[in-house]
Tab-separated table of C-alpha atoms in Angstrom:
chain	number	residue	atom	x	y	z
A	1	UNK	CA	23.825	30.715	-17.317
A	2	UNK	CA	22.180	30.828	-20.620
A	3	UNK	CA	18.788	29.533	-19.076
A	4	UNK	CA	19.059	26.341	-21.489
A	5	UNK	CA	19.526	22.764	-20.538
A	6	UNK	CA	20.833	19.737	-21.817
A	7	UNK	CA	20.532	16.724	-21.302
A	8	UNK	CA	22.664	13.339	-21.534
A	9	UNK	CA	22.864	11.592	-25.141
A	10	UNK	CA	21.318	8.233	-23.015
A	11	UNK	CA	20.816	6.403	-20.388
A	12	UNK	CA	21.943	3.063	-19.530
A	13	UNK	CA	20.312	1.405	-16.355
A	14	UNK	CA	21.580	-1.985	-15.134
A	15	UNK	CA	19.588	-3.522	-12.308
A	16	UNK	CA	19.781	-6.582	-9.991
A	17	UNK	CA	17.184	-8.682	-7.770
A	18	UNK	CA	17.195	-7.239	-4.436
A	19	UNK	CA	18.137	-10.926	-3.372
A	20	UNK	CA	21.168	-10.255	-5.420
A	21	UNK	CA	22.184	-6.669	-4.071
A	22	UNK	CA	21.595	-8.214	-0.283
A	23	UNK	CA	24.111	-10.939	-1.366
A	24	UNK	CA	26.903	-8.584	-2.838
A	25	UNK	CA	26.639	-6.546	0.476
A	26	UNK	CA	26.966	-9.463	2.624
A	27	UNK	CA	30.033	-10.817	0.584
A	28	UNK	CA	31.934	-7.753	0.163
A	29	UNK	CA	32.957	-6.179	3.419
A	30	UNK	CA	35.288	-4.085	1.743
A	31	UNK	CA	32.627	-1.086	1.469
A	32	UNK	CA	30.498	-0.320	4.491
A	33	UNK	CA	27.104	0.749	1.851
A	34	UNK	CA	25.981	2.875	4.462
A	35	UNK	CA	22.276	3.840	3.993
A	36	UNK	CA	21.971	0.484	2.031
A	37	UNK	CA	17.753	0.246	2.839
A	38	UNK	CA	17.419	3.529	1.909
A	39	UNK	CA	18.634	2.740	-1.451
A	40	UNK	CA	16.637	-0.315	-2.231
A	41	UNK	CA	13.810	1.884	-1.332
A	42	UNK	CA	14.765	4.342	-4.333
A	43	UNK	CA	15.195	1.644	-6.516
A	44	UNK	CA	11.278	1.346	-7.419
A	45	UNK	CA	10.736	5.334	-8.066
A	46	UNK	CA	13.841	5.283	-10.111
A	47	UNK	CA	12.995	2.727	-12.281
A	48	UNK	CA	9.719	4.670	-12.997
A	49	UNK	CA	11.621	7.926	-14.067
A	50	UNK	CA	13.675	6.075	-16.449
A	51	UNK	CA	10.758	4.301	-17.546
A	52	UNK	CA	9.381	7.266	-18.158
A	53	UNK	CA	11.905	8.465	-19.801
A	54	UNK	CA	11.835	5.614	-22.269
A	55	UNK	CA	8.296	6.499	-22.955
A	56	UNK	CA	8.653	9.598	-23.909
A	57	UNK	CA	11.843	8.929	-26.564
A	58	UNK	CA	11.744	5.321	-26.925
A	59	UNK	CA	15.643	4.257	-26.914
A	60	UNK	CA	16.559	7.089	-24.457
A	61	UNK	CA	17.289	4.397	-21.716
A	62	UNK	CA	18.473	1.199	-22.391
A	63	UNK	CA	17.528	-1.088	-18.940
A	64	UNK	CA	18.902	-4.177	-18.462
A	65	UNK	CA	19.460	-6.524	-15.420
A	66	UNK	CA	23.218	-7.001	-14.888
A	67	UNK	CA	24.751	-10.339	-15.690
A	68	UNK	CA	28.375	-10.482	-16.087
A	69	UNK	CA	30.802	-7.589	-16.924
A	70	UNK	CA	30.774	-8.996	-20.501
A	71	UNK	CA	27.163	-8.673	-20.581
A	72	UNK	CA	26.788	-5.154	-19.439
A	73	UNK	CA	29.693	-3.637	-21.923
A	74	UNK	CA	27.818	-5.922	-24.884
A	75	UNK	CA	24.466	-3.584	-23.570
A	76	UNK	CA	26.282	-0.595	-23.758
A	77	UNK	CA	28.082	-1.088	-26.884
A	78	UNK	CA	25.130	-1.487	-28.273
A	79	UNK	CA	23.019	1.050	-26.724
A	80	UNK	CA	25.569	3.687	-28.300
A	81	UNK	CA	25.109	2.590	-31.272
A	82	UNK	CA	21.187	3.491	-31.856
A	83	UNK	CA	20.589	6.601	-29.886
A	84	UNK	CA	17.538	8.754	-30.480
A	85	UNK	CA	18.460	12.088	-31.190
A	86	UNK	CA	16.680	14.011	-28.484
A	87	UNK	CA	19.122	17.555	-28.823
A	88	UNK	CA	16.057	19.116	-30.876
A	89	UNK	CA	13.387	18.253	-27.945
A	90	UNK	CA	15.515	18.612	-24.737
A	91	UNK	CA	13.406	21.817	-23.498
A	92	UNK	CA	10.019	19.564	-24.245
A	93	UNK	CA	11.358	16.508	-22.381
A	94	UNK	CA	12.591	18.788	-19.348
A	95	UNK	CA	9.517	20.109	-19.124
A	96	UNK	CA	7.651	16.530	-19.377
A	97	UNK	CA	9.962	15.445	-16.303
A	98	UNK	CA	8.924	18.338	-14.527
A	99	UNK	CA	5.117	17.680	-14.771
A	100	UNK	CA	5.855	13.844	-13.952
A	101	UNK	CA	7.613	14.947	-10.714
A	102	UNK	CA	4.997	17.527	-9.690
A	103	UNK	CA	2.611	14.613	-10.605
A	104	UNK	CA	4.537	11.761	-8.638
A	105	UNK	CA	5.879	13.676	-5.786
A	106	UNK	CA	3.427	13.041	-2.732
């Protein structure tokens, strides 16, 4: 409304092997993960955003394959506690994700 943006504090990624995500579906028929090839085909490109991302405020994103729940709070806990303060360049770094999607986007 104001014509300004903001964007998140951070980003924390956690990723598995695709051997791994094929695995989970099979064993959990619970959830029907409809479109499931369709999201292991977004996988890639997103990884190269948030790679990006990373790039361009080193810190931003903290990636890190998944392990155990333990694991993945220890990542986050300590993501939090070094953030980059990006509130200063938010309108530089939206308009550095625009370019990289005009320049990405087929």
């Amino acid at each position: 409304m104001k014509n300004e943006i903001s964007l998140p504090d951070a980003y924390v990624l956690f990723w598995a092997e695709e051997d791994e995500l094929r695995k989970r579906k099979e064993m959990d028929q619970t959830r029907s993960r409809r479109n499931f090839d369709k999201h292991l085909r977004m996988i890639e490109p997103q990884m190269r955003y948030f790679h990006y991302l990373n790039e361009l405020v080193p810190g931003y994103v903290g990636i890190h394959k998944t392990e155990t729940v333990a694991d993945n709070i220890h990542h986050i806990v300590k993501h939090s506690e070094t953030l980059p303060d990006i509130k200063k360049r938010e309108s530089e770094i939206f308009d550095k994700v625009i370019d990289f999607y005009k320049s990405t986007t087929p």
